[in-house]
Amino acid sequence: LIVAGEVLVAMFGDHTNGEDRDVEDVLSSYDEPAFRTFIILMTLYLVQLGIFIWVCPETSLLRKVAWGSIGGSITGFQNFLKDALTIYAATTKSQNSLSSGSASPTGLPATLFLFMALAMLTAFVGLLCLAACMKRYDVTYSAAMFVVSFVISASLMSSVHYHTFDHLEGVSNYVMYPLGLMTLILGAFILVKPKAGAGGFLSEANGGEDDRDALDGDPPCMDLNVSSGARDGGYRERLLNDV
């Protein structure tokens, strides 16, 4: 589902590059009330994820979801990278037109380096959060949740900052693009949701059969912070000790 959602978003999303914008247009877009509201809401959302990571216990599902989502949500601020490329292209075009005339070309604006620094910072912090998540949870879960949160965060940013839905062409794009986002969310929900049966959490490694803990009388409980390989090793060790 996650891969299918990514394909739908890539195929039916907006891919305009904003080559007709100049530096003033890029800077004025950050003064829009809608985008400033989005920045505030995303900041509060990231703070909430940090609170979940800080206060929730190790086995909490909220903490697992927070670790999986925070890296991609931070990296989803791709507006800094795209706007830096737009400023560079607009400045280069302006310099070429000035060099052909009598005026002397000016240097690169300081906002270009600011946006480049912010783009590198968001990408680096997001990858650090992904690495921290991989140290605590399964790699497959960490990578999949990073991709889901990244695509959703970038799509929300694009819809507010670049007005994505104004550039969609045809009914199919208006239908399939949101469908791809919903497919991503559904895939993330299935990935995060723990498998439970009549006795509690079920192990992912034994096909849903909760017979491991029954051998030594322990309650059927799964530690969300322990990967399936680690649980397999602990189970084999208990069997050897019993023998």
mmCIF file of C-alpha atoms in Angstrom:
data_model
loop_
_atom_site.group_PDB
_atom_site.id
_atom_site.type_symbol
_atom_site.label_atom_id
_atom_site.label_comp_id
_atom_site.label_asym_id
_atom_site.label_seq_id
_atom_site.Cartn_x
_atom_site.Cartn_y
_atom_site.Cartn_z
ATOM 1 C CA LEU A 1 0.000 0.000 0.000
ATOM 2 C CA ILE A 2 2.790 2.428 0.830
ATOM 3 C CA VAL A 3 4.535 1.813 -2.495
ATOM 4 C CA ALA A 4 1.230 2.081 -4.375
ATOM 5 C CA GLY A 5 0.476 5.379 -2.641
ATOM 6 C CA GLU A 6 3.892 6.761 -3.543
ATOM 7 C CA VAL A 7 3.382 5.808 -7.198
ATOM 8 C CA LEU A 8 -0.027 7.514 -7.314
ATOM 9 C CA VAL A 9 1.315 10.692 -5.714
ATOM 10 C CA ALA A 10 4.273 10.775 -8.116
ATOM 11 C CA MET A 11 2.136 10.131 -11.204
ATOM 12 C CA PHE A 12 -0.789 12.443 -10.524
ATOM 13 C CA GLY A 13 0.806 15.154 -8.379
ATOM 14 C CA ASP A 14 1.906 18.622 -9.427
ATOM 15 C CA HIS A 15 5.423 18.880 -10.891
ATOM 16 C CA THR A 16 5.625 22.553 -11.829
ATOM 17 C CA ASN A 17 9.032 24.094 -11.163
ATOM 18 C CA GLY A 18 8.097 27.779 -10.829
ATOM 19 C CA GLU A 19 10.619 28.889 -13.412
ATOM 20 C CA ASP A 20 8.603 32.044 -14.080
ATOM 21 C CA ARG A 21 9.049 33.360 -10.514
ATOM 22 C CA ASP A 22 11.662 35.907 -9.470
ATOM 23 C CA VAL A 23 13.340 36.520 -6.117
ATOM 24 C CA GLU A 24 10.664 38.950 -4.943
ATOM 25 C CA ASP A 25 7.919 36.430 -5.690
ATOM 26 C CA VAL A 26 9.696 33.752 -3.669
ATOM 27 C CA LEU A 27 10.229 36.004 -0.664
ATOM 28 C CA SER A 28 6.684 37.382 -0.745
ATOM 29 C CA SER A 29 5.281 33.839 -0.666
ATOM 30 C CA TYR A 30 6.603 33.482 2.893
ATOM 31 C CA ASP A 31 4.429 36.396 3.987
ATOM 32 C CA GLU A 32 1.211 34.602 3.074
ATOM 33 C CA PRO A 33 -0.968 34.009 6.168
ATOM 34 C CA ALA A 34 -1.815 30.467 5.070
ATOM 35 C CA PHE A 35 1.830 29.424 4.860
ATOM 36 C CA ARG A 36 2.720 31.063 8.151
ATOM 37 C CA THR A 37 -0.180 29.233 9.770
ATOM 38 C CA PHE A 38 1.102 25.991 8.288
ATOM 39 C CA ILE A 39 4.581 26.616 9.700
ATOM 40 C CA ILE A 40 3.121 27.259 13.164
ATOM 41 C CA LEU A 41 0.933 24.145 13.054
ATOM 42 C CA MET A 42 3.783 21.952 11.831
ATOM 43 C CA THR A 43 6.039 23.315 14.577
ATOM 44 C CA LEU A 44 3.415 22.469 17.193
ATOM 45 C CA TYR A 45 3.014 19.019 15.638
ATOM 46 C CA LEU A 46 6.760 18.360 15.819
ATOM 47 C CA VAL A 47 6.833 19.585 19.420
ATOM 48 C CA GLN A 48 4.005 17.174 20.233
ATOM 49 C CA LEU A 49 5.940 14.295 18.675
ATOM 50 C CA GLY A 50 8.937 15.276 20.772
ATOM 51 C CA ILE A 51 6.776 15.240 23.894
ATOM 52 C CA PHE A 52 5.549 11.736 23.054
ATOM 53 C CA ILE A 53 9.150 10.586 22.623
ATOM 54 C CA TRP A 54 10.204 12.236 25.871
ATOM 55 C CA VAL A 55 7.396 11.255 28.253
ATOM 56 C CA CYS A 56 5.953 8.003 26.878
ATOM 57 C CA PRO A 57 7.397 4.686 28.103
ATOM 58 C CA GLU A 58 9.641 2.580 25.909
ATOM 59 C CA THR A 59 6.879 0.133 24.995
ATOM 60 C CA SER A 60 4.310 2.812 24.188
ATOM 61 C CA LEU A 61 2.736 2.765 20.745
ATOM 62 C CA LEU A 62 2.617 6.576 20.722
ATOM 63 C CA ARG A 63 6.362 6.708 21.197
ATOM 64 C CA LYS A 64 6.886 4.247 18.358
ATOM 65 C CA VAL A 65 4.673 6.281 16.020
ATOM 66 C CA ALA A 66 6.397 9.510 17.072
ATOM 67 C CA TRP A 67 9.863 8.111 16.359
ATOM 68 C CA GLY A 68 8.710 6.837 12.980
ATOM 69 C CA SER A 69 7.067 10.111 11.930
ATOM 70 C CA ILE A 70 9.315 12.876 13.201
ATOM 71 C CA GLY A 71 12.194 12.382 10.756
ATOM 72 C CA GLY A 72 10.096 12.426 7.593
ATOM 73 C CA SER A 73 7.994 15.320 8.856
ATOM 74 C CA ILE A 74 11.098 17.464 9.310
ATOM 75 C CA THR A 75 12.575 16.469 5.959
ATOM 76 C CA GLY A 76 9.255 17.276 4.290
ATOM 77 C CA PHE A 77 10.097 20.989 4.396
ATOM 78 C CA GLN A 78 11.327 20.842 0.821
ATOM 79 C CA ASN A 79 10.289 24.439 0.161
ATOM 80 C CA PHE A 80 13.732 25.679 1.193
ATOM 81 C CA LEU A 81 15.466 23.511 -1.408
ATOM 82 C CA LYS A 82 12.991 24.291 -4.187
ATOM 83 C CA ASP A 83 12.956 28.015 -3.447
ATOM 84 C CA ALA A 84 16.768 28.095 -3.319
ATOM 85 C CA LEU A 85 16.894 26.562 -6.801
ATOM 86 C CA THR A 86 14.260 29.043 -7.995
ATOM 87 C CA ILE A 87 16.243 31.995 -6.598
ATOM 88 C CA TYR A 88 19.422 30.713 -8.210
ATOM 89 C CA ALA A 89 17.732 30.265 -11.591
ATOM 90 C CA ALA A 90 16.083 33.707 -11.401
ATOM 91 C CA THR A 91 19.349 35.373 -10.355
ATOM 92 C CA THR A 92 21.310 33.663 -13.124
ATOM 93 C CA LYS A 93 18.717 34.696 -15.683
ATOM 94 C CA SER A 94 18.818 38.284 -14.429
ATOM 95 C CA GLN A 95 22.621 38.360 -14.524
ATOM 96 C CA ASN A 96 22.660 37.063 -18.097
ATOM 97 C CA SER A 97 20.253 39.766 -19.187
ATOM 98 C CA LEU A 98 22.328 42.452 -17.444
ATOM 99 C CA SER A 99 25.593 41.210 -18.900
ATOM 100 C CA SER A 100 24.160 41.506 -22.412
ATOM 101 C CA GLY A 101 23.370 45.176 -21.712
ATOM 102 C CA SER A 102 25.348 48.037 -20.258
ATOM 103 C CA ALA A 103 24.643 47.288 -16.567
ATOM 104 C CA SER A 104 27.013 45.145 -14.547
ATOM 105 C CA PRO A 105 25.605 41.925 -13.028
ATOM 106 C CA THR A 106 25.151 41.672 -9.283
ATOM 107 C CA GLY A 107 26.168 38.802 -7.023
ATOM 108 C CA LEU A 108 24.031 36.056 -5.553
ATOM 109 C CA PRO A 109 21.537 37.237 -2.903
ATOM 110 C CA ALA A 110 22.043 36.331 0.739
ATOM 111 C CA THR A 111 18.628 34.658 0.854
ATOM 112 C CA LEU A 112 19.957 31.968 -1.489
ATOM 113 C CA PHE A 113 22.572 30.878 1.042
ATOM 114 C CA LEU A 114 20.012 31.097 3.853
ATOM 115 C CA PHE A 115 17.604 28.791 2.043
ATOM 116 C CA MET A 116 20.435 26.401 1.149
ATOM 117 C CA ALA A 117 21.473 26.245 4.803
ATOM 118 C CA LEU A 118 17.892 25.599 5.929
ATOM 119 C CA ALA A 119 17.477 22.890 3.276
ATOM 120 C CA MET A 120 20.621 21.105 4.454
ATOM 121 C CA LEU A 121 19.630 21.524 8.105
ATOM 122 C CA THR A 122 16.153 20.006 7.689
ATOM 123 C CA ALA A 123 17.541 17.094 5.646
ATOM 124 C CA PHE A 124 20.346 16.410 8.141
ATOM 125 C CA VAL A 125 18.092 16.579 11.213
ATOM 126 C CA GLY A 126 15.524 14.339 9.520
ATOM 127 C CA LEU A 127 18.171 11.718 8.715
ATOM 128 C CA LEU A 128 19.455 11.881 12.290
ATOM 129 C CA CYS A 129 15.932 11.159 13.548
ATOM 130 C CA LEU A 130 15.661 8.278 11.071
ATOM 131 C CA ALA A 131 18.945 6.804 12.326
ATOM 132 C CA ALA A 132 17.761 7.141 15.929
ATOM 133 C CA CYS A 133 14.497 5.389 15.025
ATOM 134 C CA MET A 134 16.385 2.526 13.352
ATOM 135 C CA LYS A 135 18.378 2.000 16.554
ATOM 136 C CA ARG A 136 15.165 1.439 18.492
ATOM 137 C CA TYR A 137 12.816 -0.305 16.046
ATOM 138 C CA ASP A 138 12.810 -2.540 13.015
ATOM 139 C CA VAL A 139 14.550 -1.101 9.948
ATOM 140 C CA THR A 140 11.624 -1.887 7.666
ATOM 141 C CA TYR A 141 9.232 -0.054 9.952
ATOM 142 C CA SER A 142 11.565 2.928 10.345
ATOM 143 C CA ALA A 143 12.196 3.358 6.617
ATOM 144 C CA ALA A 144 8.539 2.919 5.657
ATOM 145 C CA MET A 145 7.277 5.389 8.259
ATOM 146 C CA PHE A 146 9.957 7.882 7.232
ATOM 147 C CA VAL A 147 8.798 7.737 3.610
ATOM 148 C CA VAL A 148 5.114 8.036 4.563
ATOM 149 C CA SER A 149 5.617 11.004 6.864
ATOM 150 C CA PHE A 150 7.953 12.662 4.349
ATOM 151 C CA VAL A 151 5.490 12.394 1.452
ATOM 152 C CA ILE A 152 2.550 13.603 3.550
ATOM 153 C CA SER A 153 4.513 16.503 5.035
ATOM 154 C CA ALA A 154 5.864 17.566 1.633
ATOM 155 C CA SER A 155 2.409 17.257 0.047
ATOM 156 C CA LEU A 156 0.802 19.411 2.734
ATOM 157 C CA MET A 157 3.560 21.982 2.382
ATOM 158 C CA SER A 158 3.167 22.048 -1.404
ATOM 159 C CA SER A 159 -0.592 22.441 -1.226
ATOM 160 C CA VAL A 160 -0.224 25.489 1.034
ATOM 161 C CA HIS A 161 2.965 27.087 -0.288
ATOM 162 C CA TYR A 162 2.807 26.230 -3.991
ATOM 163 C CA HIS A 163 -0.984 25.778 -4.333
ATOM 164 C CA THR A 164 -0.674 22.253 -5.696
ATOM 165 C CA PHE A 165 -4.366 21.701 -6.305
ATOM 166 C CA ASP A 166 -4.524 24.814 -8.516
ATOM 167 C CA HIS A 167 -2.084 23.210 -10.953
ATOM 168 C CA LEU A 168 -3.656 19.769 -11.205
ATOM 169 C CA GLU A 169 -4.964 18.958 -14.680
ATOM 170 C CA GLY A 170 -7.999 16.817 -15.293
ATOM 171 C CA VAL A 171 -10.447 14.994 -13.060
ATOM 172 C CA SER A 172 -8.148 11.981 -12.767
ATOM 173 C CA ASN A 173 -5.469 14.071 -11.040
ATOM 174 C CA TYR A 174 -7.969 15.510 -8.560
ATOM 175 C CA VAL A 175 -9.124 11.980 -7.721
ATOM 176 C CA MET A 176 -5.933 9.917 -7.860
ATOM 177 C CA TYR A 177 -3.634 12.384 -6.073
ATOM 178 C CA PRO A 178 -5.697 12.476 -2.827
ATOM 179 C CA LEU A 179 -6.286 8.735 -3.233
ATOM 180 C CA GLY A 180 -2.525 8.203 -3.230
ATOM 181 C CA LEU A 181 -2.180 10.193 -0.008
ATOM 182 C CA MET A 182 -4.978 8.226 1.633
ATOM 183 C CA THR A 183 -3.353 4.980 0.490
ATOM 184 C CA LEU A 184 -0.127 6.068 2.165
ATOM 185 C CA ILE A 185 -1.949 6.814 5.401
ATOM 186 C CA LEU A 186 -3.732 3.446 5.268
ATOM 187 C CA GLY A 187 -0.438 1.655 4.711
ATOM 188 C CA ALA A 188 1.116 3.445 7.668
ATOM 189 C CA PHE A 189 -1.872 2.552 9.845
ATOM 190 C CA ILE A 190 -1.556 -1.137 8.953
ATOM 191 C CA LEU A 191 2.190 -1.007 9.556
ATOM 192 C CA VAL A 192 1.906 0.622 12.977
ATOM 193 C CA LYS A 193 -1.142 -1.220 14.288
ATOM 194 C CA PRO A 194 -0.009 -4.123 16.516
ATOM 195 C CA LYS A 195 -1.442 -7.540 15.770
ATOM 196 C CA ALA A 196 -3.671 -8.649 18.634
ATOM 197 C CA GLY A 197 -5.642 -11.763 19.305
ATOM 198 C CA ALA A 198 -7.719 -13.111 22.119
ATOM 199 C CA GLY A 199 -4.728 -13.346 24.405
ATOM 200 C CA GLY A 200 -3.133 -9.972 23.598
ATOM 201 C CA PHE A 201 -0.290 -9.008 21.255
ATOM 202 C CA LEU A 202 0.732 -11.645 18.755
ATOM 203 C CA SER A 203 4.246 -12.219 17.574
ATOM 204 C CA GLU A 204 5.056 -11.230 14.019
ATOM 205 C CA ALA A 205 7.743 -13.866 13.628
ATOM 206 C CA ASN A 206 5.675 -17.005 14.221
ATOM 207 C CA GLY A 207 2.751 -16.156 11.937
ATOM 208 C CA GLY A 208 0.462 -14.949 14.703
ATOM 209 C CA GLU A 209 0.721 -18.005 16.955
ATOM 210 C CA ASP A 210 1.112 -16.909 20.553
ATOM 211 C CA ASP A 211 2.719 -20.080 21.873
ATOM 212 C CA ARG A 212 6.111 -18.801 22.958
ATOM 213 C CA ASP A 213 5.137 -17.212 26.212
ATOM 214 C CA ALA A 214 2.724 -20.016 26.911
ATOM 215 C CA LEU A 215 5.677 -22.421 27.188
ATOM 216 C CA ASP A 216 7.104 -20.683 30.259
ATOM 217 C CA GLY A 217 3.863 -19.273 31.640
ATOM 218 C CA ASP A 218 4.627 -15.603 30.887
ATOM 219 C CA PRO A 219 1.760 -13.325 29.820
ATOM 220 C CA PRO A 220 1.496 -12.862 26.035
ATOM 221 C CA CYS A 221 2.991 -9.373 25.718
ATOM 222 C CA MET A 222 5.191 -7.956 22.975
ATOM 223 C CA ASP A 223 7.805 -5.309 23.579
ATOM 224 C CA LEU A 224 7.414 -2.833 20.713
ATOM 225 C CA ASN A 225 11.006 -1.668 21.063
ATOM 226 C CA VAL A 226 12.466 -5.147 20.454
ATOM 227 C CA SER A 227 12.788 -6.361 16.890
ATOM 228 C CA SER A 228 11.498 -9.762 15.806
ATOM 229 C CA GLY A 229 15.070 -11.083 15.504
ATOM 230 C CA ALA A 230 15.812 -10.164 19.109
ATOM 231 C CA ARG A 231 12.595 -11.848 20.241
ATOM 232 C CA ASP A 232 13.581 -14.969 18.296
ATOM 233 C CA GLY A 233 16.964 -15.028 20.016
ATOM 234 C CA GLY A 234 15.415 -14.624 23.458
ATOM 235 C CA TYR A 235 12.924 -17.393 22.748
ATOM 236 C CA ARG A 236 15.625 -19.828 21.648
ATOM 237 C CA GLU A 237 17.697 -18.950 24.711
ATOM 238 C CA ARG A 238 14.764 -19.724 27.013
ATOM 239 C CA LEU A 239 14.234 -23.059 25.294
ATOM 240 C CA LEU A 240 17.914 -24.000 25.735
ATOM 241 C CA ASN A 241 17.774 -23.026 29.408
ATOM 242 C CA ASP A 242 14.679 -25.154 29.913
ATOM 243 C CA VAL A 243 16.420 -28.144 28.303
#
